[in-house]
CSV table of C-alpha atoms in Angstrom, one decimal:
chain,number,residue,atom,x,y,z
N,1,MET,CA,37.5,5.5,0.3
N,2,SER,CA,38.7,8.2,-2.2
N,3,GLN,CA,37.6,5.4,-4.9
N,4,GLU,CA,34.3,5.4,-3.3
N,5,LYS,CA,34.2,9.1,-3.3
N,6,ASP,CA,34.9,9.1,-6.9
N,7,SER,CA,32.2,6.5,-7.7
N,8,LEU,CA,29.7,9.2,-6.0
N,9,ASP,CA,30.9,11.8,-8.1
N,10,PHE,CA,27.8,13.0,-10.3
N,11,GLN,CA,30.0,15.0,-12.6
N,12,VAL,CA,32.3,12.0,-13.3
N,13,MET,CA,29.2,9.8,-14.0
N,14,GLN,CA,27.6,12.6,-16.3
N,15,THR,CA,30.6,12.9,-18.3
N,16,ARG,CA,30.9,9.0,-18.6
N,17,LEU,CA,27.3,8.8,-19.9
N,18,ARG,CA,27.7,11.8,-22.3
N,19,GLU,CA,30.8,10.0,-23.8
N,20,PHE,CA,29.0,6.8,-23.9
N,21,ALA,CA,26.3,8.3,-26.0
N,22,GLN,CA,28.7,10.3,-28.3
N,23,ALA,CA,30.8,7.2,-29.1
N,24,ARG,CA,27.6,5.6,-30.4
N,25,ASP,CA,26.2,8.6,-32.2
N,26,TRP,CA,23.3,8.4,-29.8
N,27,GLU,CA,23.4,12.2,-28.7
N,28,GLN,CA,21.1,12.9,-31.7
N,29,PHE,CA,18.3,10.7,-30.1
N,30,HIS,CA,18.8,12.4,-26.6
N,31,SER,CA,16.7,15.4,-26.8
N,32,PRO,CA,15.2,16.2,-23.4
N,33,LYS,CA,11.9,15.1,-24.7
N,34,ASN,CA,13.0,11.9,-25.7
N,35,LEU,CA,15.0,11.4,-22.4
N,36,SER,CA,11.9,12.2,-20.3
N,37,MET,CA,10.0,9.4,-22.2
N,38,ALA,CA,12.9,6.9,-21.5
N,39,LEU,CA,13.0,7.8,-18.1
N,40,ILE,CA,9.3,7.1,-17.5
N,41,VAL,CA,9.4,3.9,-19.1
N,42,GLU,CA,12.2,2.8,-16.7
N,43,ALA,CA,10.2,4.1,-13.8
N,44,ALA,CA,7.4,1.8,-15.1
N,45,GLU,CA,9.6,-1.2,-15.3
N,46,LEU,CA,10.1,-0.5,-11.6
N,47,VAL,CA,6.4,-0.2,-10.9
N,48,GLU,CA,5.9,-3.4,-12.8
N,49,HIS,CA,7.8,-5.3,-10.2
N,50,PHE,CA,5.7,-4.2,-7.4
N,51,GLN,CA,2.1,-3.9,-9.0
N,52,TRP,CA,0.8,-7.3,-7.6
N,53,LEU,CA,2.7,-7.4,-4.3
N,54,THR,CA,1.4,-6.3,-1.2
N,55,GLU,CA,3.2,-3.4,0.7
N,56,PRO,CA,4.9,-6.0,3.1
N,57,GLN,CA,6.0,-8.1,0.2
N,58,SER,CA,7.5,-5.1,-1.6
N,59,THR,CA,9.7,-4.7,1.2
N,60,SER,CA,11.3,-8.4,1.4
N,61,LEU,CA,12.0,-9.3,-2.3
N,62,PRO,CA,13.6,-12.3,-3.2
N,63,ALA,CA,17.3,-11.9,-4.2
N,64,ASP,CA,17.0,-12.1,-7.9
N,65,LYS,CA,14.0,-9.7,-8.0
N,66,LEU,CA,16.0,-7.3,-5.8
N,67,GLN,CA,18.6,-7.5,-8.3
N,68,GLN,CA,16.4,-6.5,-10.9
N,69,VAL,CA,14.9,-3.7,-9.0
N,70,ALA,CA,18.4,-2.4,-8.3
N,71,TYR,CA,19.1,-2.0,-12.1
N,72,GLU,CA,15.8,-0.4,-12.7
N,73,LEU,CA,16.7,2.1,-10.2
N,74,ALA,CA,20.1,2.5,-11.9
N,75,ASP,CA,18.5,2.9,-15.3
N,76,ILE,CA,16.4,5.8,-13.7
N,77,PHE,CA,19.2,7.4,-12.2
N,78,ILE,CA,21.2,7.1,-15.5
N,79,TYR,CA,18.4,8.9,-17.4
N,80,THR,CA,18.0,11.5,-14.7
N,81,LEU,CA,21.7,12.3,-15.0
N,82,ARG,CA,21.5,12.4,-19.0
N,83,LEU,CA,18.7,14.9,-18.5
N,84,ALA,CA,20.7,17.1,-16.1
N,85,ASP,CA,23.5,17.0,-18.4
N,86,ARG,CA,21.6,18.0,-21.4
N,87,LEU,CA,19.6,20.8,-19.7
N,88,HIS,CA,22.9,22.0,-17.7
N,89,VAL,CA,21.1,21.4,-14.4
N,90,ASP,CA,23.3,21.1,-11.4
N,91,LEU,CA,21.5,18.2,-9.9
N,92,PRO,CA,23.1,17.8,-6.5
N,93,ALA,CA,22.7,21.4,-5.9
N,94,THR,CA,19.0,21.3,-7.0
N,95,VAL,CA,18.5,18.2,-4.7
N,96,GLN,CA,19.8,20.1,-1.7
N,97,ARG,CA,17.6,23.1,-2.5
N,98,LYS,CA,14.6,20.8,-2.8
N,99,ILE,CA,15.3,19.1,0.4
N,100,GLU,CA,15.6,22.3,2.3
N,101,LEU,CA,12.4,23.6,0.7
N,102,ASN,CA,10.5,20.4,1.8
N,103,GLU,CA,11.8,20.9,5.4
N,104,LYS,CA,10.3,24.6,5.4
N,105,LYS,CA,7.1,23.4,3.6
N,106,TYR,CA,6.4,20.3,6.1
N,107,PRO,CA,7.5,21.3,9.5
N,108,ALA,CA,8.2,18.0,11.6
N,109,ASP,CA,6.3,19.3,14.5
N,110,LYS,CA,3.3,20.2,12.9
N,111,VAL,CA,3.1,17.4,10.6
N,112,LYS,CA,3.8,14.7,13.0
N,113,GLY,CA,0.8,13.2,14.7
N,114,SER,CA,-1.4,14.0,11.7
N,115,ALA,CA,0.1,11.2,9.6
N,116,LYS,CA,-3.3,10.1,8.5
N,117,LYS,CA,-3.5,13.5,6.6
N,118,TYR,CA,-0.4,12.6,4.8
N,119,THR,CA,-2.3,12.6,1.3
N,120,GLU,CA,-3.5,16.2,1.9
N,121,TYR,CA,0.4,17.1,2.4
N,122,GLY,CA,1.1,15.8,-1.1
N,123,SER,CA,4.2,13.7,-1.8
N,124,GLY,CA,5.8,15.0,1.2
N,125,GLU,CA,9.2,15.2,-0.4
C,1,MET,CA,35.4,21.7,-2.6
C,2,SER,CA,35.0,19.5,0.3
C,3,GLN,CA,31.5,21.0,0.8
C,4,GLU,CA,30.8,20.0,-2.9
C,5,LYS,CA,31.9,16.5,-2.3
C,6,ASP,CA,29.6,16.4,0.8
C,7,SER,CA,26.7,17.6,-1.4
C,8,LEU,CA,27.5,14.7,-3.7
C,9,ASP,CA,27.5,12.1,-1.0
C,10,PHE,CA,24.6,9.7,-1.8
C,11,GLN,CA,24.9,8.3,1.7
C,12,VAL,CA,24.5,11.6,3.4
C,13,MET,CA,21.6,12.4,1.2
C,14,GLN,CA,20.1,9.0,1.9
C,15,THR,CA,20.4,9.5,5.6
C,16,ARG,CA,18.9,13.1,5.6
C,17,LEU,CA,15.8,11.9,3.5
C,18,ARG,CA,15.6,9.0,6.0
C,19,GLU,CA,15.6,11.3,8.9
C,20,PHE,CA,13.2,13.7,7.2
C,21,ALA,CA,10.5,10.8,6.8
C,22,GLN,CA,11.1,9.6,10.4
C,23,ALA,CA,10.6,12.9,11.9
C,24,ARG,CA,7.2,13.2,10.2
C,25,ASP,CA,6.2,9.6,11.0
C,26,TRP,CA,6.2,9.1,7.2
C,27,GLU,CA,8.2,6.0,7.0
C,28,GLN,CA,4.8,3.9,7.3
C,29,PHE,CA,3.9,5.2,4.0
C,30,HIS,CA,7.2,4.7,2.4
C,31,SER,CA,6.8,1.0,1.3
C,32,PRO,CA,8.6,0.2,-1.9
C,33,LYS,CA,5.5,-0.3,-3.6
C,34,ASN,CA,4.3,3.2,-2.5
C,35,LEU,CA,7.4,4.8,-3.2
C,36,SER,CA,7.5,3.3,-6.8
C,37,MET,CA,4.2,5.1,-7.4
C,38,ALA,CA,5.4,8.3,-6.0
C,39,LEU,CA,8.5,8.0,-8.3
C,40,ILE,CA,6.6,7.3,-11.5
C,41,VAL,CA,4.2,10.3,-10.5
C,42,GLU,CA,7.1,12.6,-10.5
C,43,ALA,CA,8.6,11.2,-13.7
C,44,ALA,CA,4.9,11.9,-15.4
C,45,GLU,CA,5.3,15.7,-14.1
C,46,LEU,CA,8.6,15.7,-16.1
C,47,VAL,CA,7.0,14.3,-19.0
C,48,GLU,CA,4.1,16.9,-18.6
C,49,HIS,CA,6.6,19.6,-19.3
C,50,PHE,CA,7.7,18.2,-22.6
C,51,GLN,CA,4.5,16.5,-24.0
C,52,TRP,CA,3.5,19.5,-26.5
C,53,LEU,CA,7.0,20.6,-27.2
C,54,THR,CA,9.0,19.8,-30.3
C,55,GLU,CA,12.4,18.1,-29.5
C,56,PRO,CA,14.5,21.3,-30.5
C,57,GLN,CA,11.9,23.2,-28.0
C,58,SER,CA,12.8,20.8,-25.3
C,59,THR,CA,16.6,21.7,-25.6
C,60,SER,CA,16.1,25.4,-25.0
C,61,LEU,CA,13.5,25.9,-22.1
C,62,PRO,CA,12.7,29.4,-20.9
C,63,ALA,CA,14.4,29.9,-17.5
C,64,ASP,CA,11.3,29.5,-15.4
C,65,LYS,CA,10.2,26.3,-16.9
C,66,LEU,CA,13.8,25.0,-16.7
C,67,GLN,CA,13.7,25.7,-12.9
C,68,GLN,CA,10.4,23.5,-12.7
C,69,VAL,CA,12.0,20.8,-14.6
C,70,ALA,CA,15.1,20.9,-12.3
C,71,TYR,CA,13.0,20.5,-9.5
C,72,GLU,CA,11.3,17.4,-11.1
C,73,LEU,CA,14.5,16.0,-11.6
C,74,ALA,CA,15.4,16.6,-7.9
C,75,ASP,CA,12.0,14.9,-6.9
C,76,ILE,CA,12.7,11.8,-9.1
C,77,PHE,CA,16.3,11.6,-7.6
C,78,ILE,CA,14.9,11.9,-4.1
C,79,TYR,CA,12.5,9.0,-4.5
C,80,THR,CA,15.1,7.0,-6.2
C,81,LEU,CA,17.4,7.5,-3.2
C,82,ARG,CA,14.5,6.7,-0.6
C,83,LEU,CA,13.7,3.4,-2.5
C,84,ALA,CA,17.6,2.6,-2.5
C,85,ASP,CA,17.6,3.2,1.2
C,86,ARG,CA,14.5,1.1,1.9
C,87,LEU,CA,15.7,-1.6,-0.2
C,88,HIS,CA,19.2,-1.6,1.0
C,89,VAL,CA,20.5,-1.2,-2.6
C,90,ASP,CA,24.0,0.4,-3.1
C,91,LEU,CA,23.0,2.9,-5.7
C,92,PRO,CA,26.5,4.3,-7.0
C,93,ALA,CA,27.8,0.7,-7.0
C,94,THR,CA,24.8,-0.5,-9.0
C,95,VAL,CA,25.1,2.5,-11.4
C,96,GLN,CA,28.6,1.7,-12.2
C,97,ARG,CA,28.0,-1.9,-12.9
C,98,LYS,CA,25.0,-0.9,-15.1
C,99,ILE,CA,27.3,1.2,-17.2
C,100,GLU,CA,29.7,-1.4,-17.5
C,101,LEU,CA,27.1,-3.8,-18.6
C,102,ASN,CA,25.9,-1.3,-21.2
C,103,GLU,CA,29.2,-0.7,-22.5
C,104,LYS,CA,29.7,-4.4,-23.2
C,105,LYS,CA,26.2,-4.8,-24.5
C,106,TYR,CA,26.5,-1.9,-27.2
C,107,PRO,CA,30.2,-1.9,-28.3
C,108,ALA,CA,30.8,1.6,-29.9
C,109,ASP,CA,32.4,0.3,-33.0
C,110,LYS,CA,29.6,-2.1,-33.9
C,111,VAL,CA,26.7,0.5,-32.8
C,112,LYS,CA,28.1,3.5,-34.6
C,113,GLY,CA,27.0,4.1,-38.0
C,114,SER,CA,23.8,2.1,-37.6
C,115,ALA,CA,22.4,5.0,-35.5
C,116,LYS,CA,18.9,4.7,-37.4
C,117,LYS,CA,18.5,1.3,-36.0
C,118,TYR,CA,18.9,2.7,-32.6
C,119,THR,CA,15.3,1.7,-31.5
C,120,GLU,CA,16.3,-2.0,-32.1
C,121,TYR,CA,19.0,-1.7,-29.5
C,122,GLY,CA,16.7,-0.8,-27.1
C,123,SER,CA,17.2,2.1,-24.7
C,124,GLY,CA,20.9,2.0,-25.2
C,125,GLU,CA,21.5,2.8,-21.6
L,1,MET,CA,-31.9,3.5,-24.5
L,2,SER,CA,-30.9,4.4,-28.0
L,3,GLN,CA,-29.3,7.4,-26.5
L,4,GLU,CA,-27.3,5.3,-24.2
L,5,LYS,CA,-26.3,3.2,-27.1
L,6,ASP,CA,-25.2,6.1,-28.8
L,7,SER,CA,-23.2,7.3,-25.8
L,8,LEU,CA,-21.3,4.2,-26.1
L,9,ASP,CA,-20.5,4.5,-29.6
L,10,PHE,CA,-16.8,4.6,-30.2
L,11,GLN,CA,-17.1,6.1,-33.6
L,12,VAL,CA,-19.1,9.0,-32.6
L,13,MET,CA,-17.0,9.7,-29.4
L,14,GLN,CA,-13.8,9.5,-31.8
L,15,THR,CA,-15.3,11.7,-34.3
L,16,ARG,CA,-16.4,14.4,-31.7
L,17,LEU,CA,-12.9,14.4,-30.2
L,18,ARG,CA,-11.4,14.9,-33.5
L,19,GLU,CA,-13.5,17.9,-34.3
L,20,PHE,CA,-12.8,19.3,-30.9
L,21,ALA,CA,-9.2,19.3,-31.7
L,22,GLN,CA,-9.7,20.4,-35.3
L,23,ALA,CA,-11.9,23.5,-34.1
L,24,ARG,CA,-9.0,24.6,-31.9
L,25,ASP,CA,-6.2,24.0,-34.4
L,26,TRP,CA,-4.9,21.5,-32.1
L,27,GLU,CA,-4.5,18.6,-34.6
L,28,GLN,CA,-0.8,19.7,-35.1
L,29,PHE,CA,0.0,19.0,-31.4
L,30,HIS,CA,-1.6,15.5,-31.6
L,31,SER,CA,1.0,13.3,-33.1
L,32,PRO,CA,1.0,10.0,-31.7
L,33,LYS,CA,4.4,10.5,-29.9
L,34,ASN,CA,2.8,13.5,-28.1
L,35,LEU,CA,-0.5,11.8,-27.3
L,36,SER,CA,1.3,8.9,-25.8
L,37,MET,CA,3.0,11.5,-23.2
L,38,ALA,CA,-0.2,12.9,-22.8
L,39,LEU,CA,-1.9,9.7,-21.9
L,40,ILE,CA,0.8,8.4,-19.3
L,41,VAL,CA,0.5,12.1,-17.8
L,42,GLU,CA,-3.2,11.2,-17.2
L,43,ALA,CA,-2.4,7.8,-16.0
L,44,ALA,CA,0.0,9.1,-13.5
L,45,GLU,CA,-2.7,11.4,-12.2
L,46,LEU,CA,-4.6,8.4,-11.5
L,47,VAL,CA,-1.8,6.7,-9.7
L,48,GLU,CA,-1.4,9.8,-7.7
L,49,HIS,CA,-4.8,9.4,-5.9
L,50,PHE,CA,-3.8,6.1,-4.9
L,51,GLN,CA,-0.1,6.3,-4.0
L,52,TRP,CA,-0.4,6.5,-0.1
L,53,LEU,CA,-3.5,4.5,0.2
L,54,THR,CA,-3.6,1.0,1.3
L,55,GLU,CA,-5.5,-1.5,-1.1
L,56,PRO,CA,-8.7,-1.5,1.1
L,57,GLN,CA,-8.7,2.3,1.1
L,58,SER,CA,-8.3,2.4,-2.6
L,59,THR,CA,-11.7,0.4,-2.7
L,60,SER,CA,-13.9,2.7,-0.9
L,61,LEU,CA,-12.9,6.4,-1.8
L,62,PRO,CA,-14.7,9.2,-0.5
L,63,ALA,CA,-17.2,10.6,-3.0
L,64,ASP,CA,-15.3,13.8,-4.0
L,65,LYS,CA,-12.1,11.6,-4.6
L,66,LEU,CA,-14.2,9.1,-6.6
L,67,GLN,CA,-15.4,11.9,-8.8
L,68,GLN,CA,-11.8,13.1,-9.4
L,69,VAL,CA,-10.7,9.5,-10.1
L,70,ALA,CA,-13.6,9.0,-12.4
L,71,TYR,CA,-12.6,12.1,-14.6
L,72,GLU,CA,-9.0,10.8,-14.7
L,73,LEU,CA,-10.4,7.8,-16.3
L,74,ALA,CA,-12.3,9.7,-18.6
L,75,ASP,CA,-9.1,11.5,-19.6
L,76,ILE,CA,-7.1,8.3,-20.1
L,77,PHE,CA,-10.0,6.9,-22.3
L,78,ILE,CA,-10.2,10.3,-24.3
L,79,TYR,CA,-6.5,10.0,-25.2
L,80,THR,CA,-6.7,6.4,-25.8
L,81,LEU,CA,-9.5,7.2,-28.4
L,82,ARG,CA,-7.4,9.9,-29.8
L,83,LEU,CA,-4.6,7.8,-30.5
L,84,ALA,CA,-6.9,5.0,-31.9
L,85,ASP,CA,-8.1,7.7,-34.3
L,86,ARG,CA,-4.8,9.1,-35.4
L,87,LEU,CA,-3.4,5.7,-35.9
L,88,HIS,CA,-6.6,4.3,-37.7
L,89,VAL,CA,-6.8,1.5,-35.0
L,90,ASP,CA,-10.2,-0.1,-34.7
L,91,LEU,CA,-10.2,0.0,-30.9
L,92,PRO,CA,-13.3,-2.3,-30.0
L,93,ALA,CA,-12.3,-4.9,-32.6
L,94,THR,CA,-8.7,-4.9,-31.1
L,95,VAL,CA,-10.0,-5.1,-27.5
L,96,GLN,CA,-12.1,-8.2,-28.4
L,97,ARG,CA,-9.1,-9.8,-30.0
L,98,LYS,CA,-6.8,-8.9,-27.1
L,99,ILE,CA,-9.4,-10.5,-24.7
L,100,GLU,CA,-9.7,-13.7,-26.7
L,101,LEU,CA,-5.9,-14.0,-26.9
L,102,ASN,CA,-5.9,-13.7,-22.9
L,103,GLU,CA,-8.4,-16.3,-22.5
L,104,LYS,CA,-6.2,-18.9,-24.6
L,105,LYS,CA,-3.1,-17.9,-22.7
L,106,TYR,CA,-4.3,-18.1,-19.4
L,107,PRO,CA,-6.8,-21.0,-19.4
L,108,ALA,CA,-8.9,-20.4,-16.1
L,109,ASP,CA,-8.7,-24.2,-15.2
L,110,LYS,CA,-4.9,-24.1,-15.2
L,111,VAL,CA,-4.5,-20.7,-13.7
L,112,LYS,CA,-7.1,-20.9,-10.9
L,113,GLY,CA,-5.4,-22.5,-7.7
L,114,SER,CA,-2.2,-21.1,-8.4
L,115,ALA,CA,-3.0,-17.5,-7.7
L,116,LYS,CA,-0.2,-16.9,-5.6
L,117,LYS,CA,1.8,-17.2,-8.8
L,118,TYR,CA,-0.1,-14.5,-10.2
L,119,THR,CA,3.1,-12.2,-10.9
L,120,GLU,CA,4.8,-14.9,-13.1
L,121,TYR,CA,1.5,-15.0,-15.4
L,122,GLY,CA,2.4,-11.4,-16.0
L,123,SER,CA,-0.4,-8.6,-16.0
L,124,GLY,CA,-3.0,-11.3,-16.8
L,125,GLU,CA,-4.9,-9.3,-19.3
V,1,MET,CA,-24.4,-4.1,-37.3
V,2,SER,CA,-26.0,-5.3,-34.1
V,3,GLN,CA,-23.1,-7.4,-33.4
V,4,GLU,CA,-20.9,-4.5,-34.0
V,5,LYS,CA,-23.1,-2.4,-31.4
V,6,ASP,CA,-22.5,-5.3,-29.1
V,7,SER,CA,-18.9,-5.2,-29.4
V,8,LEU,CA,-19.0,-1.6,-28.4
V,9,ASP,CA,-21.0,-2.2,-25.4
V,10,PHE,CA,-18.9,-1.1,-22.3
V,11,GLN,CA,-21.1,-3.0,-20.1
V,12,VAL,CA,-20.7,-6.3,-22.0
V,13,MET,CA,-17.0,-5.7,-22.0
V,14,GLN,CA,-16.7,-5.1,-18.4
V,15,THR,CA,-18.7,-7.9,-17.5
V,16,ARG,CA,-16.7,-10.2,-19.7
V,17,LEU,CA,-13.5,-9.0,-17.9
V,18,ARG,CA,-14.9,-9.4,-14.5
V,19,GLU,CA,-15.7,-12.9,-15.1
V,20,PHE,CA,-12.4,-13.5,-16.8
V,21,ALA,CA,-10.9,-12.3,-13.6
V,22,GLN,CA,-13.2,-14.2,-11.3
V,23,ALA,CA,-12.9,-17.3,-13.5
V,24,ARG,CA,-8.8,-17.3,-12.3
V,25,ASP,CA,-9.4,-16.0,-8.7
V,26,TRP,CA,-7.5,-12.7,-9.8
V,27,GLU,CA,-10.2,-10.3,-8.4
V,28,GLN,CA,-8.0,-10.5,-5.0
V,29,PHE,CA,-5.1,-8.8,-7.0
V,30,HIS,CA,-7.4,-6.1,-8.6
V,31,SER,CA,-7.6,-3.5,-6.2
V,32,PRO,CA,-8.0,0.0,-7.7
V,33,LYS,CA,-4.5,0.7,-6.3
V,34,ASN,CA,-2.8,-2.2,-8.0
V,35,LEU,CA,-5.0,-1.8,-11.3
V,36,SER,CA,-3.8,1.8,-11.4
V,37,MET,CA,-0.3,0.6,-11.4
V,38,ALA,CA,-1.1,-2.2,-14.1
V,39,LEU,CA,-2.6,0.7,-16.1
V,40,ILE,CA,0.4,2.9,-16.1
V,41,VAL,CA,2.7,0.1,-16.9
V,42,GLU,CA,0.8,-0.5,-20.2
V,43,ALA,CA,0.8,3.2,-20.9
V,44,ALA,CA,4.5,3.0,-20.6
V,45,GLU,CA,4.8,0.3,-23.1
V,46,LEU,CA,3.0,2.6,-25.5
V,47,VAL,CA,5.3,5.4,-24.7
V,48,GLU,CA,8.3,2.8,-25.3
V,49,HIS,CA,7.4,2.3,-28.9
V,50,PHE,CA,7.6,6.1,-29.6
V,51,GLN,CA,10.3,7.2,-27.3
V,52,TRP,CA,13.1,7.5,-30.0
V,53,LEU,CA,10.8,8.3,-33.1
V,54,THR,CA,10.4,11.7,-34.5
V,55,GLU,CA,6.8,13.0,-34.4
V,56,PRO,CA,6.3,12.4,-38.2
V,57,GLN,CA,7.7,8.8,-37.8
V,58,SER,CA,5.1,8.2,-34.9
V,59,THR,CA,2.3,8.9,-37.7
V,60,SER,CA,3.4,6.3,-40.0
V,61,LEU,CA,4.3,3.0,-38.2
V,62,PRO,CA,5.4,-0.2,-39.9
V,63,ALA,CA,2.5,-2.7,-40.0
V,64,ASP,CA,4.2,-4.9,-37.4
V,65,LYS,CA,4.8,-2.2,-35.0
V,66,LEU,CA,1.4,-0.6,-35.6
V,67,GLN,CA,-0.1,-4.1,-34.5
V,68,GLN,CA,1.7,-4.0,-31.2
V,69,VAL,CA,0.7,-0.4,-30.6
V,70,ALA,CA,-2.8,-1.3,-31.2
V,71,TYR,CA,-2.5,-4.0,-28.6
V,72,GLU,CA,-1.1,-1.6,-26.1
V,73,LEU,CA,-4.2,0.6,-26.6
V,74,ALA,CA,-6.5,-2.4,-26.0
V,75,ASP,CA,-4.6,-3.2,-22.7
V,76,ILE,CA,-4.9,0.4,-21.5
V,77,PHE,CA,-8.6,0.3,-22.4
V,78,ILE,CA,-9.0,-3.0,-20.5
V,79,TYR,CA,-7.6,-1.7,-17.4
V,80,THR,CA,-9.5,1.4,-17.6
V,81,LEU,CA,-12.6,-0.8,-17.8
V,82,ARG,CA,-11.6,-2.9,-15.0
V,83,LEU,CA,-11.0,0.2,-12.8
V,84,ALA,CA,-14.4,1.8,-13.8
V,85,ASP,CA,-15.9,-1.7,-12.8
V,86,ARG,CA,-14.2,-2.0,-9.5
V,87,LEU,CA,-15.2,1.6,-8.6
V,88,HIS,CA,-18.5,1.4,-9.9
V,89,VAL,CA,-17.9,4.4,-12.3
V,90,ASP,CA,-20.2,4.9,-15.4
V,91,LEU,CA,-17.3,5.4,-17.9
V,92,PRO,CA,-19.2,6.2,-21.0
V,93,ALA,CA,-21.5,9.0,-19.0
V,94,THR,CA,-18.2,10.4,-17.2
V,95,VAL,CA,-16.6,10.7,-20.7
V,96,GLN,CA,-19.5,12.5,-22.1
V,97,ARG,CA,-19.4,14.9,-19.2
V,98,LYS,CA,-15.8,15.5,-19.4
V,99,ILE,CA,-16.0,16.3,-23.1
V,100,GLU,CA,-18.8,18.8,-22.3
V,101,LEU,CA,-16.6,20.6,-19.5
V,102,ASN,CA,-13.8,20.8,-22.2
V,103,GLU,CA,-15.8,22.3,-24.7
V,104,LYS,CA,-16.7,24.9,-21.9
V,105,LYS,CA,-13.2,25.5,-20.7
V,106,TYR,CA,-11.6,25.7,-24.1
V,107,PRO,CA,-14.2,27.8,-26.3
V,108,ALA,CA,-12.9,27.2,-30.1
V,109,ASP,CA,-13.2,30.8,-31.0
V,110,LYS,CA,-11.0,31.9,-28.2
V,111,VAL,CA,-8.5,29.3,-28.4
V,112,LYS,CA,-8.1,29.1,-32.2
V,113,GLY,CA,-5.3,31.3,-33.5
V,114,SER,CA,-3.3,31.0,-30.2
V,115,ALA,CA,-2.3,27.5,-30.8
V,116,LYS,CA,1.1,28.5,-29.9
V,117,LYS,CA,0.1,28.8,-26.3
V,118,TYR,CA,-1.3,25.4,-26.3
V,119,THR,CA,0.7,24.5,-23.3
V,120,GLU,CA,-0.7,27.3,-21.3
V,121,TYR,CA,-4.2,25.6,-21.9
V,122,GLY,CA,-3.1,22.6,-20.5
V,123,SER,CA,-3.8,19.1,-21.8
V,124,GLY,CA,-6.4,20.6,-24.0
V,125,GLU,CA,-8.8,17.7,-23.5
C-alpha cells in the first residue's frame, strides 16, 4: 500500500523524469514550447488508434491494442508532468481546483436531462 | 500531508471524475473515441499558448498566461484519467513501466554527448 | 470560369498570403516550426466541432455549424499553403505524387472486400 | 500549362479522391468525424518533424526530411479536400472569403509596428 502510494506521488515522478532528462543532456530540448509539441504528438498517437473505430469498438479494444493505448496515455501523462515541472505548476492542486470550477460551472441538477445539449456546455470538464 | 496524499490519489480523482460525469448523464458521450478527441483539443489549447512564442519566452510566462496554461494541463490530465478509467488502465503502474522501458531504451551513458542527435532518438520519453 | 480558375490557383493564393504576412511584419513569426503549431491548432478547432457528435450527426450539420466548419477547413488550408510557401514545396505536384503512391500501395482489387481490415491498412490515403 | 491548371483543380482532385475511396469501399469509414481525426493525426506527424528543432533549423531542412514534410503537407491537404467533399463545402471559395475577412480584421496599417503584440491578434490569418 505504501508502495502504491509512492507510485502515485506526482513529485516523485516529476523528479525522476527531470533526472532522466538531465542525465541525457535533454533538458536543453525541453522548453515548454517544445514539450507542448511533443505532448500533442503523443495525443495524436492516441487518436490514431481510434480514428476508424466506431464508438462501441473503442470501448472494447483487443488486448494488444489496449496495451498500446495504455502506453500512449502514459506518454501523455509523462509530458504533462514534464511541462508542470518546467513551469513550476502544482499539477494535483490545479486539477483539484479545475474540478471544483467545473462542478460550479455545470450544476448537475441543471445539466441533467438536457444531455442532448451537451455540446453547448462545451467539453464539460 | 495526508490531505496532500489524498489529492495525489489517482483513484480518488478517477472516481470523482466518473461520478461528475454520471451525475450529469455525460457517460454516454465519454466513449474512448470521443475522449481521445476531447483530449487532443485540450492539448491544442496548450499549444496555442506557445505557438508564436520563442522557446525562451515559453519558459517565463506572465502570471495570467501561466495560470491559463496550468488549467490546460489540468484539463489534459482530467481527460487522460477519464480515458484510463473507461479503459480500465492502471495509469500510475503503466507510467512506471514506461519510464523503466525508456531508461533501458535510452541508456544515459550512450545518449549523453550525442545530444545533437536527439531527434534520431525520437521523443526520448 | 476564368475567375474560378484563378481562385483555384495555388500560386496566386500563396502569393496573396505571403504579401498579407509581409504587410503586417508577420513573416518573422512564420517559421515552419511555428506554422506547424498554428496548423494543428486549427485542426483541433475542427475536431472540437465533431468531438461529441455521432458519426451520422457529423454528416448532417446545421447550417451555422457547417459554416464554422468550412472556415476551419479554410484556416487549415491557409496554413498548409503558408508552410508550402516557406519551405518551397510544390504542393499540387506533391499531392499528385502522393495520390499515385497511394493508388499503388492500396490496390483496389486487393483492398476491396476486406474493408473491415481498414485500420491495418493505415490511413489509406 | 493547361495540364498544370488541371493539376491545380480542386474539383478534379476531390473527385479522384472520392473515387479512390469508393473503389476500396472506404467511404463507410470517411464520416466527417473520422476524417477530422485522420486530419489531425497527419498534422501531428508534421509537428513531430519540428518538435525538437529550433526555428532557424525548421527553415532549412535536409533534403530527405523536406521530402517527408512535403508528403505530410500533401496528406493534410488530401484529408482537407475529402472533408470538403463529404460536407459539400466549396473550399476555394471559402478560402477566398476567409482571406478577405482576415484582411478586414487585421488592417495592415494598424497591425504593422505592433508586431510584438502578435499573439493578441490571434492566429493572424
